[in-house]
Amino acid sequence: MNRRDALEGLAVAGSVALAGCASGRFGSGTVLGRVEIINSSFVSNRIRLMIERGDETLLDRRIELSALDAGDAGASVIVEPSWSARRAQYTVRALHVGDDGDRESSGREYTFTRDDYTTYYGDDHEDPGCVAAVVTVGSRSETENGPIGIGPTYVDTPCG
């Protein structure tokens, strides 16, 4: 093998190795920051909130929310991130549960991607390093087990 062939082989091997690094750094993942759960209903609600990163369960918690007009701070809850700030695809799932802990409704889920981060913290804002999530439960017109919505949102300090 001559010198030129050897250099070409090294160049190809180096570009293949770097291609994996670039796709990991600029891939479709993001970092999930704080999650705010808001009861938008005039009845109290109990949900099960689950946060997953790939096959790993980061959080599985039952959350009780006061009615919107209860006059206390229990109509919303903020879950600060207790998981590592690793870029990946995070999935947030929520479903209603009954007093006995049994599932009462079909759940909702949302998988956060790099596009969510870019939409909320793109060119117009300082880069905080993660994206915040909001989970809304019920609506003012629902009496029980109202719809659950999950999605990204903008907050000044999403990483906790």
Tab-separated table of C-alpha atoms in Angstrom:
chain	number	residue	atom	x	y	z
A	1	MET	CA	0.000	0.000	0.000
A	2	ASN	CA	1.397	3.394	-0.883
A	3	ARG	CA	1.252	6.531	1.239
A	4	ARG	CA	-1.715	8.049	-0.666
A	5	ASP	CA	-3.863	4.916	-0.159
A	6	ALA	CA	-3.027	4.897	3.546
A	7	LEU	CA	-4.002	8.560	3.971
A	8	GLU	CA	-7.281	8.037	2.114
A	9	GLY	CA	-8.080	5.084	4.393
A	10	LEU	CA	-7.437	7.184	7.492
A	11	ALA	CA	-9.566	10.047	6.156
A	12	VAL	CA	-12.521	7.717	5.520
A	13	ALA	CA	-12.173	6.074	8.947
A	14	GLY	CA	-11.968	9.459	10.669
A	15	SER	CA	-15.050	10.852	8.913
A	16	VAL	CA	-17.066	7.739	9.791
A	17	ALA	CA	-16.049	8.049	13.453
A	18	LEU	CA	-16.939	11.739	13.552
A	19	ALA	CA	-20.277	11.155	11.850
A	20	GLY	CA	-21.476	9.281	14.934
A	21	CYS	CA	-20.480	12.172	17.205
A	22	ALA	CA	-22.221	14.750	15.075
A	23	SER	CA	-25.452	12.808	14.919
A	24	GLY	CA	-25.445	12.389	18.716
A	25	ARG	CA	-24.824	16.058	19.316
A	26	PHE	CA	-27.319	17.383	16.790
A	27	GLY	CA	-29.750	14.460	16.831
A	28	SER	CA	-33.478	14.625	17.455
A	29	GLY	CA	-33.243	14.592	21.264
A	30	THR	CA	-33.480	17.355	23.832
A	31	VAL	CA	-33.263	17.681	27.620
A	32	LEU	CA	-36.520	17.788	29.598
A	33	GLY	CA	-36.632	20.360	32.384
A	34	ARG	CA	-39.429	21.164	34.814
A	35	VAL	CA	-42.952	19.879	34.317
A	36	GLU	CA	-45.931	21.937	35.479
A	37	ILE	CA	-49.254	20.185	36.058
A	38	ILE	CA	-52.318	22.458	36.071
A	39	ASN	CA	-55.901	21.564	36.939
A	40	SER	CA	-58.157	23.631	34.649
A	41	SER	CA	-61.325	22.121	36.103
A	42	PHE	CA	-63.728	23.109	38.898
A	43	VAL	CA	-63.427	19.580	40.340
A	44	SER	CA	-60.395	18.023	41.968
A	45	ASN	CA	-58.434	15.547	39.863
A	46	ARG	CA	-55.999	12.743	40.572
A	47	ILE	CA	-53.543	11.756	37.858
A	48	ARG	CA	-50.618	9.431	37.410
A	49	LEU	CA	-47.639	11.203	35.818
A	50	MET	CA	-44.872	9.186	34.184
A	51	ILE	CA	-41.687	10.489	32.573
A	52	GLU	CA	-39.523	8.174	30.508
A	53	ARG	CA	-36.229	8.581	28.693
A	54	GLY	CA	-35.947	5.762	26.188
A	55	ASP	CA	-36.601	2.554	28.152
A	56	GLU	CA	-35.758	4.192	31.502
A	57	THR	CA	-38.549	5.350	33.852
A	58	LEU	CA	-37.462	8.631	35.452
A	59	LEU	CA	-40.655	9.413	37.373
A	60	ASP	CA	-43.871	7.568	38.202
A	61	ARG	CA	-45.997	9.580	40.627
A	62	ARG	CA	-49.637	10.038	41.572
A	63	ILE	CA	-50.562	13.702	41.883
A	64	GLU	CA	-53.679	15.145	43.494
A	65	LEU	CA	-54.870	18.498	42.229
A	66	SER	CA	-57.366	20.753	43.973
A	67	ALA	CA	-60.276	22.229	42.055
A	68	LEU	CA	-59.458	25.403	40.148
A	69	ASP	CA	-61.677	27.509	42.448
A	70	ALA	CA	-60.614	25.846	45.736
A	71	GLY	CA	-58.682	28.933	46.795
A	72	ASP	CA	-55.462	27.084	47.583
A	73	ALA	CA	-52.248	26.488	45.685
A	74	GLY	CA	-53.090	22.816	45.079
A	75	ALA	CA	-54.570	23.342	41.601
A	76	SER	CA	-51.051	23.234	40.161
A	77	VAL	CA	-47.869	21.322	40.907
A	78	ILE	CA	-44.352	21.815	39.594
A	79	VAL	CA	-42.080	18.800	39.227
A	80	GLU	CA	-38.454	19.911	39.127
A	81	PRO	CA	-36.113	17.639	37.165
A	82	SER	CA	-34.436	15.052	39.378
A	83	TRP	CA	-32.993	13.227	36.373
A	84	SER	CA	-29.674	13.883	34.676
A	85	ALA	CA	-29.491	16.451	31.888
A	86	ARG	CA	-28.856	13.949	29.125
A	87	ARG	CA	-30.051	14.674	25.600
A	88	ALA	CA	-32.587	12.070	24.473
A	89	GLN	CA	-36.243	11.741	23.589
A	90	TYR	CA	-38.325	12.193	26.731
A	91	THR	CA	-41.918	10.960	26.879
A	92	VAL	CA	-44.400	12.379	29.374
A	93	ARG	CA	-47.545	10.308	30.041
A	94	ALA	CA	-50.545	11.205	32.194
A	95	LEU	CA	-53.838	9.487	32.984
A	96	HIS	CA	-56.674	9.885	35.453
A	97	VAL	CA	-56.794	7.485	38.416
A	98	GLY	CA	-59.593	6.801	40.889
A	99	ASP	CA	-59.557	6.952	44.674
A	100	ASP	CA	-58.619	3.266	44.751
A	101	GLY	CA	-55.670	3.830	42.397
A	102	ASP	CA	-57.271	2.105	39.415
A	103	ARG	CA	-56.931	3.640	35.989
A	104	GLU	CA	-60.073	5.524	34.991
A	105	SER	CA	-59.255	6.942	31.590
A	106	SER	CA	-57.090	6.451	28.598
A	107	GLY	CA	-53.897	8.381	28.972
A	108	ARG	CA	-52.196	11.022	26.907
A	109	GLU	CA	-48.535	11.088	26.003
A	110	TYR	CA	-46.131	13.465	24.320
A	111	THR	CA	-42.554	12.817	23.217
A	112	PHE	CA	-40.289	15.862	23.353
A	113	THR	CA	-37.807	16.334	20.523
A	114	ARG	CA	-35.180	18.834	19.455
A	115	ASP	CA	-37.855	20.622	17.393
A	116	ASP	CA	-39.756	21.484	20.599
A	117	TYR	CA	-36.620	22.990	22.082
A	118	THR	CA	-35.916	24.982	18.927
A	119	THR	CA	-39.487	26.290	18.782
A	120	TYR	CA	-39.495	27.642	22.340
A	121	TYR	CA	-35.826	28.510	22.887
A	122	GLY	CA	-34.568	29.171	19.369
A	123	ASP	CA	-33.020	32.357	18.078
A	124	ASP	CA	-35.118	34.763	20.189
A	125	HIS	CA	-34.106	33.516	23.656
A	126	GLU	CA	-30.968	32.689	25.596
A	127	ASP	CA	-30.153	28.973	25.456
A	128	PRO	CA	-31.239	27.453	28.815
A	129	GLY	CA	-30.199	23.894	27.893
A	130	CYS	CA	-33.588	22.209	28.327
A	131	VAL	CA	-37.283	22.548	27.486
A	132	ALA	CA	-40.170	22.829	29.968
A	133	ALA	CA	-43.410	20.842	29.792
A	134	VAL	CA	-46.970	21.602	30.806
A	135	VAL	CA	-49.702	19.076	31.586
A	136	THR	CA	-53.236	20.475	31.701
A	137	VAL	CA	-55.996	18.449	33.300
A	138	GLY	CA	-59.670	18.978	32.554
A	139	SER	CA	-61.498	22.085	31.444
A	140	ARG	CA	-64.000	24.452	33.003
A	141	SER	CA	-66.878	22.703	31.224
A	142	GLU	CA	-65.953	19.157	32.344
A	143	THR	CA	-67.152	17.713	35.629
A	144	GLU	CA	-65.024	14.550	35.847
A	145	ASN	CA	-62.001	13.062	34.131
A	146	GLY	CA	-61.715	15.894	31.636
A	147	PRO	CA	-59.214	15.824	28.799
A	148	ILE	CA	-55.487	15.814	29.507
A	149	GLY	CA	-53.131	17.874	27.373
A	150	ILE	CA	-49.339	17.611	27.317
A	151	GLY	CA	-46.842	19.737	25.448
A	152	PRO	CA	-43.799	22.007	25.562
A	153	THR	CA	-44.009	25.514	26.992
A	154	TYR	CA	-41.769	28.513	27.511
A	155	VAL	CA	-40.602	29.490	31.015
A	156	ASP	CA	-37.640	31.675	31.944
A	157	THR	CA	-35.801	28.947	33.893
A	158	PRO	CA	-36.958	25.558	32.581
A	159	CYS	CA	-34.029	23.573	33.953
A	160	GLY	CA	-34.952	24.093	37.614
